[in-house]
Coordinates of C-alpha atoms in Angstrom, one line a residue:
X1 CA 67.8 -23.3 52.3
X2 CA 65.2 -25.5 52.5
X3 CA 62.6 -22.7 53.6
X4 CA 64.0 -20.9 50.5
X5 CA 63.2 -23.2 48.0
X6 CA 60.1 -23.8 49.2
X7 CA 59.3 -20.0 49.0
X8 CA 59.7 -20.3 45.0
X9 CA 56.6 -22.8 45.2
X10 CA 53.3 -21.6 45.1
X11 CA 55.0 -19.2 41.7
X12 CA 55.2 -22.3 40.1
X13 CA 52.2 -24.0 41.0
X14 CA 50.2 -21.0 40.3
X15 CA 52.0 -21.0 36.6
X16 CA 50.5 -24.6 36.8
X17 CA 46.8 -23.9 37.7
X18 CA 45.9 -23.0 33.9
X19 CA 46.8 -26.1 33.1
X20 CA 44.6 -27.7 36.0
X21 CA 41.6 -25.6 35.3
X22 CA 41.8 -26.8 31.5
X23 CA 42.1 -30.4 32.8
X24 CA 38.4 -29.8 34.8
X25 CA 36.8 -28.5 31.9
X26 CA 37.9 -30.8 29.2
X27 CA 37.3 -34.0 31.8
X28 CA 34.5 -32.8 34.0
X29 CA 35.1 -35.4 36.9
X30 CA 38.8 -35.3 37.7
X31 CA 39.9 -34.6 41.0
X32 CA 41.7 -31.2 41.2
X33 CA 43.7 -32.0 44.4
X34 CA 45.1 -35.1 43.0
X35 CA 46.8 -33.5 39.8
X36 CA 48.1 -30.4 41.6
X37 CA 49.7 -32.5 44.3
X38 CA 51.4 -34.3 41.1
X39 CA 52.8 -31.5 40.0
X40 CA 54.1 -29.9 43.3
X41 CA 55.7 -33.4 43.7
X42 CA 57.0 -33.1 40.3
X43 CA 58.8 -29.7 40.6
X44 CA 59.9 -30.8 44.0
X45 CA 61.9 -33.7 42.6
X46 CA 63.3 -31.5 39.9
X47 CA 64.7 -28.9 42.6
X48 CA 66.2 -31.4 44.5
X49 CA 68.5 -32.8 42.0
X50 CA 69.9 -29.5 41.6
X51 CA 69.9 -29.0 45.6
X52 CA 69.8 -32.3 47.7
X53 CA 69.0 -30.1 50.8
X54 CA 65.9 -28.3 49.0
X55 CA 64.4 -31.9 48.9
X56 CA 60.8 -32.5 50.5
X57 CA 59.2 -35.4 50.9
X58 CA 56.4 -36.2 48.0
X59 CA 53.0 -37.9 48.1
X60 CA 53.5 -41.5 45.8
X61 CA 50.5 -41.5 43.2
X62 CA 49.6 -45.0 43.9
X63 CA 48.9 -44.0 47.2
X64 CA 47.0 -41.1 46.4
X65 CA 44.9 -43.2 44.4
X66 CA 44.5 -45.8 47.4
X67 CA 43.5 -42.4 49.3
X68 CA 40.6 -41.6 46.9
X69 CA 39.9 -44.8 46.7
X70 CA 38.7 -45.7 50.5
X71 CA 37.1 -42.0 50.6
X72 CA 33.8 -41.9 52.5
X73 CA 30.8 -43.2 50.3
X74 CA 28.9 -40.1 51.3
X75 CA 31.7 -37.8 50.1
X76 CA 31.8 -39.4 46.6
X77 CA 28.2 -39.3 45.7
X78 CA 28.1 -35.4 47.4
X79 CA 31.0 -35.1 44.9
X80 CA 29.3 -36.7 41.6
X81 CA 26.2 -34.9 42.4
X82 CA 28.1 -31.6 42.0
X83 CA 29.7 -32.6 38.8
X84 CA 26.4 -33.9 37.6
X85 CA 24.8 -30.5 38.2
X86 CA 27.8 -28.5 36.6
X87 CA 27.7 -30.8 33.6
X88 CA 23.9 -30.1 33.1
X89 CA 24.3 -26.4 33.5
X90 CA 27.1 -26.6 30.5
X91 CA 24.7 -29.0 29.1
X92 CA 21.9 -26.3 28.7
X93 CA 24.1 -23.6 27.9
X94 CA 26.0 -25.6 25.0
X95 CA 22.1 -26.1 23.8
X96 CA 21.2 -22.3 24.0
X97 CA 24.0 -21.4 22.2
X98 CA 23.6 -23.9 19.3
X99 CA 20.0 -22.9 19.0
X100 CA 21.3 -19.1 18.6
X101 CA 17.3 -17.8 19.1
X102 CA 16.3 -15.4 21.5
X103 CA 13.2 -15.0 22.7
X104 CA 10.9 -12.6 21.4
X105 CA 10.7 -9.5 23.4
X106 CA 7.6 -7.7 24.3
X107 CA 7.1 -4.6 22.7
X108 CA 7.8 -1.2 24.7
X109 CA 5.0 0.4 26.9
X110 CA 3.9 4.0 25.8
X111 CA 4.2 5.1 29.3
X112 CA 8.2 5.2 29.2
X113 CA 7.9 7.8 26.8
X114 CA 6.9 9.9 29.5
X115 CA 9.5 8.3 32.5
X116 CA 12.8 8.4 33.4
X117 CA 14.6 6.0 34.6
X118 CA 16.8 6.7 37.8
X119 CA 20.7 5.2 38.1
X120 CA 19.8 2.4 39.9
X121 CA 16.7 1.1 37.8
X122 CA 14.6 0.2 40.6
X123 CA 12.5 3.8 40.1
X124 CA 11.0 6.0 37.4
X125 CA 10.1 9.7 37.6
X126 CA 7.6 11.4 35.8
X127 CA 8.8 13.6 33.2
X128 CA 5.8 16.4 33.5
X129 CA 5.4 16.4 37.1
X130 CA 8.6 14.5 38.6
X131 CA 6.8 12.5 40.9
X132 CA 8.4 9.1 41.6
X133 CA 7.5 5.4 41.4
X134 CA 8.8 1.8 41.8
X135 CA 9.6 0.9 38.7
X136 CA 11.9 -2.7 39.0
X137 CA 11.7 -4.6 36.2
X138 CA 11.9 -8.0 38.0
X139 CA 9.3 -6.7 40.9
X140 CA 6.9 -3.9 39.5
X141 CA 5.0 -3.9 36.6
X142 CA 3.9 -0.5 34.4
X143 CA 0.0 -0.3 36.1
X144 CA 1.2 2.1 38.8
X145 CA 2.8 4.1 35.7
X146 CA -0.1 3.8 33.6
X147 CA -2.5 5.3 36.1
X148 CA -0.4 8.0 37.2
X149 CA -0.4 9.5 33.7
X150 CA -4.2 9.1 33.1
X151 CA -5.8 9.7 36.3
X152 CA -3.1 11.7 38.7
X153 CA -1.0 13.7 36.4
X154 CA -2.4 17.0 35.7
X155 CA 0.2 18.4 33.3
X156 CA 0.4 16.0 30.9
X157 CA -1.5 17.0 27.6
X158 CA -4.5 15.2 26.2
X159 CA -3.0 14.5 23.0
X160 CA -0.1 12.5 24.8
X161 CA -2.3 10.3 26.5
X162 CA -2.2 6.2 25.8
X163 CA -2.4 6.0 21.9
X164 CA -4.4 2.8 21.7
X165 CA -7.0 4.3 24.4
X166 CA -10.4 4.6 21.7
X167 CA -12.3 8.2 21.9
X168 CA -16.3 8.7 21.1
X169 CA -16.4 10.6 18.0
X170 CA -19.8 11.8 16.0
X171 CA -18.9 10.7 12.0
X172 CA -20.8 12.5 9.1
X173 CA -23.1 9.2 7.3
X174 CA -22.1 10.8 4.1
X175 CA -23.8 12.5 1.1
X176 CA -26.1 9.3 0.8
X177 CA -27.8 9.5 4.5
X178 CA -28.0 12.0 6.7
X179 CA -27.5 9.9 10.0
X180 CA -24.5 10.5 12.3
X181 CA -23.1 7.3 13.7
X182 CA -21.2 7.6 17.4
X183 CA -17.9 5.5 16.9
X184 CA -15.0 4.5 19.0
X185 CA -11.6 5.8 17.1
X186 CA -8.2 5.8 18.3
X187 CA -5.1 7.6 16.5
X188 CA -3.6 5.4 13.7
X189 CA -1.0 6.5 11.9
X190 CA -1.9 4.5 8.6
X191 CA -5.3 5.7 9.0
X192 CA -4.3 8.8 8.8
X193 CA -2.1 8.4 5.9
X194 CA -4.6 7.0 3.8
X195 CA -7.5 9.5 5.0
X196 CA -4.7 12.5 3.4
X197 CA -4.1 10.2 0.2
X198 CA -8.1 10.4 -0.1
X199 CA -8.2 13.8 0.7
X200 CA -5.7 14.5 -2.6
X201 CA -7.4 12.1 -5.1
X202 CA -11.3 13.5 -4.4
X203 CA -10.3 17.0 -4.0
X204 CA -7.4 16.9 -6.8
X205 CA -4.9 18.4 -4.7
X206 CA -1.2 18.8 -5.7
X207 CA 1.0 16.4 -4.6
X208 CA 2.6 19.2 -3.0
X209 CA 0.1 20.2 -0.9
X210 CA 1.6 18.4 1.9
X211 CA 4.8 20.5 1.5
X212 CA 2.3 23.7 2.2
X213 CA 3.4 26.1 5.3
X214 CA -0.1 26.5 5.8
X215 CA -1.1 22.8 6.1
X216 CA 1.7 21.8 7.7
X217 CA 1.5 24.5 10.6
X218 CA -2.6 23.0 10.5
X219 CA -1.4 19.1 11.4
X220 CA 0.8 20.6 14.1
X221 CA -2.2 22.0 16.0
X222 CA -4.9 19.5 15.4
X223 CA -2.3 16.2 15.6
X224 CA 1.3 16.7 16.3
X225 CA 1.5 13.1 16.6
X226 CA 1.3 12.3 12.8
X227 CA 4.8 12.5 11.0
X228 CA 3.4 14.1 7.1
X229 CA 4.8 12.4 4.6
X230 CA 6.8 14.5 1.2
X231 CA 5.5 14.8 -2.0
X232 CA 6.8 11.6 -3.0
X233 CA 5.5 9.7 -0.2
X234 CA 2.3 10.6 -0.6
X235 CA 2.2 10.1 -4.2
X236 CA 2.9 6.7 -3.6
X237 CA 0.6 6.6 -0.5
X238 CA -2.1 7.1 -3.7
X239 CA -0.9 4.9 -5.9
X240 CA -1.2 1.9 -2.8
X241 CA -4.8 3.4 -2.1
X242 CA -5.7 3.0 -6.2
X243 CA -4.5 -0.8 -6.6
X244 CA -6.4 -1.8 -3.3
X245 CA -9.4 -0.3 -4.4
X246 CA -8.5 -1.7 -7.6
X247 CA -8.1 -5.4 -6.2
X248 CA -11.8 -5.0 -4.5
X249 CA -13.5 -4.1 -7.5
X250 CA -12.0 -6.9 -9.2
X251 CA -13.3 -9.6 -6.7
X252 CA -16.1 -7.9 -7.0
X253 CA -16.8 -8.6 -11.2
X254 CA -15.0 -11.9 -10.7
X255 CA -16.7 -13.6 -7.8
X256 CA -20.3 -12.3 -8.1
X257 CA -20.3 -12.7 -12.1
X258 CA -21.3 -8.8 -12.4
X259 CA -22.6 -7.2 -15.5
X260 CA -21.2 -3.8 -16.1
X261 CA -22.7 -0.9 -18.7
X262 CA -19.9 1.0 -20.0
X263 CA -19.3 5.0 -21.1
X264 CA -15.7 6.1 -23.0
X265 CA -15.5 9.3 -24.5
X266 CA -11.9 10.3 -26.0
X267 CA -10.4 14.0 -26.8
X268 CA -7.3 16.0 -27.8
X269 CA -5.4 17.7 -24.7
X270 CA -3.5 21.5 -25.0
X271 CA -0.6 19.8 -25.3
X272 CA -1.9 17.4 -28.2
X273 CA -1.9 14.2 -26.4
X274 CA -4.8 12.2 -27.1
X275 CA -6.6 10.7 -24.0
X276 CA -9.6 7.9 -23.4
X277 CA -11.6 7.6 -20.3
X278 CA -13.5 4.3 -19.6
X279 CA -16.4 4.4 -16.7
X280 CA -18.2 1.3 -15.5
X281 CA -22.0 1.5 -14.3
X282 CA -23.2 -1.1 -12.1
X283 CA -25.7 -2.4 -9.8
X284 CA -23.9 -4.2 -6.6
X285 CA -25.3 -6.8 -3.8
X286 CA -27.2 -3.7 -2.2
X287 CA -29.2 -2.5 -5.4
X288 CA -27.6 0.4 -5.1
X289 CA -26.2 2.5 -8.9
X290 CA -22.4 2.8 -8.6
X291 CA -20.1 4.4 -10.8
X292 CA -16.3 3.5 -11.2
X293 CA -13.4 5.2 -13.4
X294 CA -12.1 2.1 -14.9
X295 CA -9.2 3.3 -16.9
X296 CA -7.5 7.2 -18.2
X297 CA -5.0 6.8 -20.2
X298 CA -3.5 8.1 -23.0
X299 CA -3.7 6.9 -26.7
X300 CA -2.1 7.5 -30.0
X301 CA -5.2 8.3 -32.3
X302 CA -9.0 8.3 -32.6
X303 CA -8.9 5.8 -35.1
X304 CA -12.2 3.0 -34.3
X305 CA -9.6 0.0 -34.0
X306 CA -7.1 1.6 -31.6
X307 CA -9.9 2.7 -29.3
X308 CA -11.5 -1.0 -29.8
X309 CA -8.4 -2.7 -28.8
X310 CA -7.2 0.1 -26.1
X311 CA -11.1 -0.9 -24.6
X312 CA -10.3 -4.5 -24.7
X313 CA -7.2 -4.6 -23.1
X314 CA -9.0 -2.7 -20.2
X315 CA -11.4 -5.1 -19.4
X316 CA -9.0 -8.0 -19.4
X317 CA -7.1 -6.4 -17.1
X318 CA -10.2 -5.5 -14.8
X319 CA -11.2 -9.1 -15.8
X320 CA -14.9 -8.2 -17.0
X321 CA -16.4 -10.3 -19.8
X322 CA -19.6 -9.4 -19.1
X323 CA -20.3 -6.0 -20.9
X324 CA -24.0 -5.3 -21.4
X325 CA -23.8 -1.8 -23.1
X326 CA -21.3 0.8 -24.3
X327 CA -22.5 4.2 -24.5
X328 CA -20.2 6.5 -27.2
X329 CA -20.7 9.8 -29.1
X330 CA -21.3 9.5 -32.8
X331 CA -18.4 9.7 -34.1
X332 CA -17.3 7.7 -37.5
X333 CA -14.9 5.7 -35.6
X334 CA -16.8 4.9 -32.5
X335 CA -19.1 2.9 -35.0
X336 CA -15.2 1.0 -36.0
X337 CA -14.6 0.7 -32.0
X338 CA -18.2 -0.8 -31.7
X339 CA -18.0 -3.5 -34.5
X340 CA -14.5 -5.1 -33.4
X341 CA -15.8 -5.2 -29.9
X342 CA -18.5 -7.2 -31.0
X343 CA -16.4 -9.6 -32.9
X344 CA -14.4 -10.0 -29.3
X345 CA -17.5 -10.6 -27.4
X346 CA -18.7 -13.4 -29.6
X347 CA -15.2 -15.2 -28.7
X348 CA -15.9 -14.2 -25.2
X349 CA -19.4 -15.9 -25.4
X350 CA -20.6 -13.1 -22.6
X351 CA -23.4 -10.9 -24.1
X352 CA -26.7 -12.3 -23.8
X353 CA -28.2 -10.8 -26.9
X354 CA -25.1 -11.7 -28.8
X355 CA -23.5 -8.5 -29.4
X356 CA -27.3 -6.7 -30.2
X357 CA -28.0 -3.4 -28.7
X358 CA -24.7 -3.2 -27.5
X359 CA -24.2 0.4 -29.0
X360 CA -25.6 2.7 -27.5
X361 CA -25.5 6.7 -28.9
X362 CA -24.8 9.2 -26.4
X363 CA -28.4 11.7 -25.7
X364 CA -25.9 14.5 -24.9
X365 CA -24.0 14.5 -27.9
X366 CA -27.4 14.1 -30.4
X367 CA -28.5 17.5 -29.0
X368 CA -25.5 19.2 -29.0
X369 CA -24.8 18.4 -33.0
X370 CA -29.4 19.7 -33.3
X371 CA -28.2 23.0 -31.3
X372 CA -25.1 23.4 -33.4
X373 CA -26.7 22.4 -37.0
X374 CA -29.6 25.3 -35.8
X375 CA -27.1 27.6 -35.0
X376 CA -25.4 27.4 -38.8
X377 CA -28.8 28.8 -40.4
X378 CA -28.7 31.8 -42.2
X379 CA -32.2 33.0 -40.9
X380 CA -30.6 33.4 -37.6
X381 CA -31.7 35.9 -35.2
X382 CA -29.6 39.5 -34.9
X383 CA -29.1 39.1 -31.0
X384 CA -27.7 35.4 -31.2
X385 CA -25.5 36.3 -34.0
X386 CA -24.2 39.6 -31.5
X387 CA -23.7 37.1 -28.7
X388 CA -21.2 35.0 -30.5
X389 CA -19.3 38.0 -31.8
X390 CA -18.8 39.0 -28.0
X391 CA -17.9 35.8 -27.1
X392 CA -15.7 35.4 -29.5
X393 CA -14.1 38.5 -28.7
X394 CA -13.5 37.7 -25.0
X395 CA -11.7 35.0 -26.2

C-alpha cells in the first residue's frame, strides 16, 4: 500500500513545479530543493490522514534550514555567483526591451541579387554560372562574392555589374566650348530622372512621350536598369527640376545684390487667352550674358496697369528690386505699364537713375510698324501687291 501511494507522487509534485518555477523567477535566490521537499512533505501528511499505512517519514523545515545553513562556504558563494549572473542577464534583457530600439542594419550588398542562398545558409551559388562559395554570415564576408562576379564570372552581363562601380565616359563641353571632358559616371537613378525631365522641358516634348512604344522599347536596350516613370511622374519630375532651378536663381539676385534688364512682351492666344512672358538679362560672377524666363503666365487684359501690377508681383516673388531696364513694344498701354513701375521703384529706392531711362522701346517692333506703314502706300509696286494676294490666298 505504501509503495502505491507513493506511486501517485511525482503526478503531484510535477502539478507543483509551476508553482516552484514562478517562486525562482519572482525571488531570484530561493532554494528550489528546499520548497519542493515542503511540499512533498506536505501532500505526504495529507495522504496519511486518509491512510495511516501510506505515511512516510518527512524532512522538519527547521531542520532543513539548519541543513542550508552549515552548507560548505564554497558551495554558497558558487551558488550566489550563479544567481548573480542569471540576475544580470535578466537585468540586460529587461533594459533591451524597455529601450525597444534595434540597431540599425546595414544595407543589402548588390551581389545577392545575383546568389542564392542554399538550405543551410552557410553557401551561396551563382545564379549565372552556379558555381558555389562560403557564404556564412557569422564567418564569411561578401569579397569572395564580389570578385567572382567581376573578375571570374563570364556570363554575367556588363550592365548587371556593381551599380556604384564609376565608368570613364567622354561628355560633350556644350554649345559654349568645344572641349570634351573625360569623367567618372556611375548609373543613378535620380540622375537619370532628372536628365529625361530636361530632355522634355528644352526639347518641348509631351508629357507623354515617355508612354511612347518607341522610347520605351529604346531605355530597354541602352539601360534596362532604369524604371521610366508615367506621364504624371514625370510631369511632376519637371515641376521639382523648375522650383530648384528656381531657388538658385533666387540666391543668386538675393545674395550677390544682382541687377537684372528685363524684356515682356504680351499677346492673344487661338483660344483667346491673353498671355505675358517676362525674361531677365543678366551678367553673373563669370562675366558671362545669361538669359532666364522669369515668369509665363496668363492675364486677363492688355490694359498698362494690369500688366504693371502682373510685372510687379513677379519680381517680388523672384525677389529682385534691382531692375535697370525694361525693354516693351510701343504699345499705348506699355507706356501705362512703364509709369506705375516707376512709381513702385521710387518706394523700392533701387534704380540708380531714379526711374530715368528705365523704358526702353523695342528696335524690332519700330521696324516692323516702318515696313508695315511703307507697305499701306498707294504708289506700291505691282509685284508686291501680287505677292500679298497669293499669300493671302494660301491662307
Amino acid at each position: 500500500m505504501a509503495n502505491q501511494g507513493l506511486k501517485h507522487l511525482p503526478e503531484e509534485v510535477e502539478s507543483l513545479e509551476p508553482s516552484c518555477t514562478m517562486t525562482r523567477r519572482t525571488t531570484g535566490v530561493a532554494p528550489i530543493d528546499m520548497t519542493i521537499e515542503k511540499e512533498v512533505s506536505s501532500v505526504a501528511e495529507n495522504q496519511s490522514e486518509n491512510n495511516p499505512s501510506m505515511a512516510m517519514p518527512t524532512a522538519n523545515p527547521s531542520q532543513t534550514i539548519d541543513l542550508d545553513k552549515h552548507e560548505d562556504g564554497n558551495v554558497q558563494k558558487k551558488k550566489k555567483r550563479k544567481v548573480g549572473e542569471v540576475g544580470d542577464s535578466n537585468a540586460n534583457d529587461s533594459n533591451d526591451g524597455d529601450s525597444g530600439k534595434q540597431k540599425p542594419c546595414r544595407p543589402k550588398s548588390w551581389v545577392w541579387d545575383h546568389f542564392t542562398r542554399d538550405i543551410s545558409g552557410t553557401r551561396a551559388k551563382c545564379n549565372w554560372c552556379t558555381k558555389s562559395y562560403a557564404a556564412d554570415s557569422h564567418k564569411n564576408g561578401t569579397t569572395n562574392l564580389n570578385n567572382h562576379l567581376l573578375h571570374q564570372c563570364k556570363k554575367i552581363p556588363k550592365s548587371d555589374l556593381d551599380p556604384t562601380q564609376t565608368t570613364l565616359s567622354l561628355q560633350e563641353g556644350g554649345k559654349a566650348t568645344s572641349n570634351n571632358t573625360l569623367v567618372g559616371i556611375h548609373f543613378d537613378v535620380e540622375l537619370c530622372r532628372q536628365a529625361l525631365a530636361r530632355m522634355i522641358i528644352v526639347d518641348e516634348l509631351p508629357f507623354s512621350f515617355v508612354e511612347n512604344e518607341g522610347f520605351r522599347y529604346f531605355m530597354s536596350v541602352t539601360q534596362p536598369r532604369l524604371p521610366l516613370p508615367g506621364r504624371i511622374s514625370i510631369a511632376r519630375d519637371c515641376l521639382s527640376l523648375y522650383m530648384s532651378e528656381k531657388h538658385k536663381f533666387r540666391d543668386l539676385f538675393t545674395k550677390t545684390n544682382q541687377s537684372v534688364c528685363l524684356t515682356t512682351d504680351t499677346w492673344t492666344f487661338v483660344q483667346n487667352i491673353n498671355y505675358m512672358v517676362l525674361t531677365a538679362h543678366f551678367i553673373d560672377q563669370d562675366w558671362k550674358l545669361r538669359k532666364r524666363i522669369l515668369n509665363f503666365c496668363p492675364i486677363t487684359s492688355h490694359k498698362g496697369e494690369i500688366i504693371g501690377k502682373k510685372i510687379e508681383k513677379c519680381l517680388e516673388g523672384w525677389m529682385i528690386d534691382k531692375v535697370f531696364t525694361i525693354t516693351i513694344d510701343n504699345a499705348a498701354s506699355n507706356d501705362v505699364a512703364i509709369s506705375y513701375l516707376k512709381n513702385r521703384m521710387e518706394d523700392w529706392n533701387s534704380h540708380p537713375l531714379k526711374g530715368e531711362h528705365l523704358h526702353v522701346r523695342c528696335c524690332a517692333h519700330i521696324l516692323n510698324l516702318v515696313v508695315n506703314d511703307g507697305l499701306k502706300l498707294k504708289k506700291m509696286h505691282s509685284s508686291i501687291s501680287k505677292i500679298r494676294s497669293a499669300v493671302r490666298y494660301v491662307r
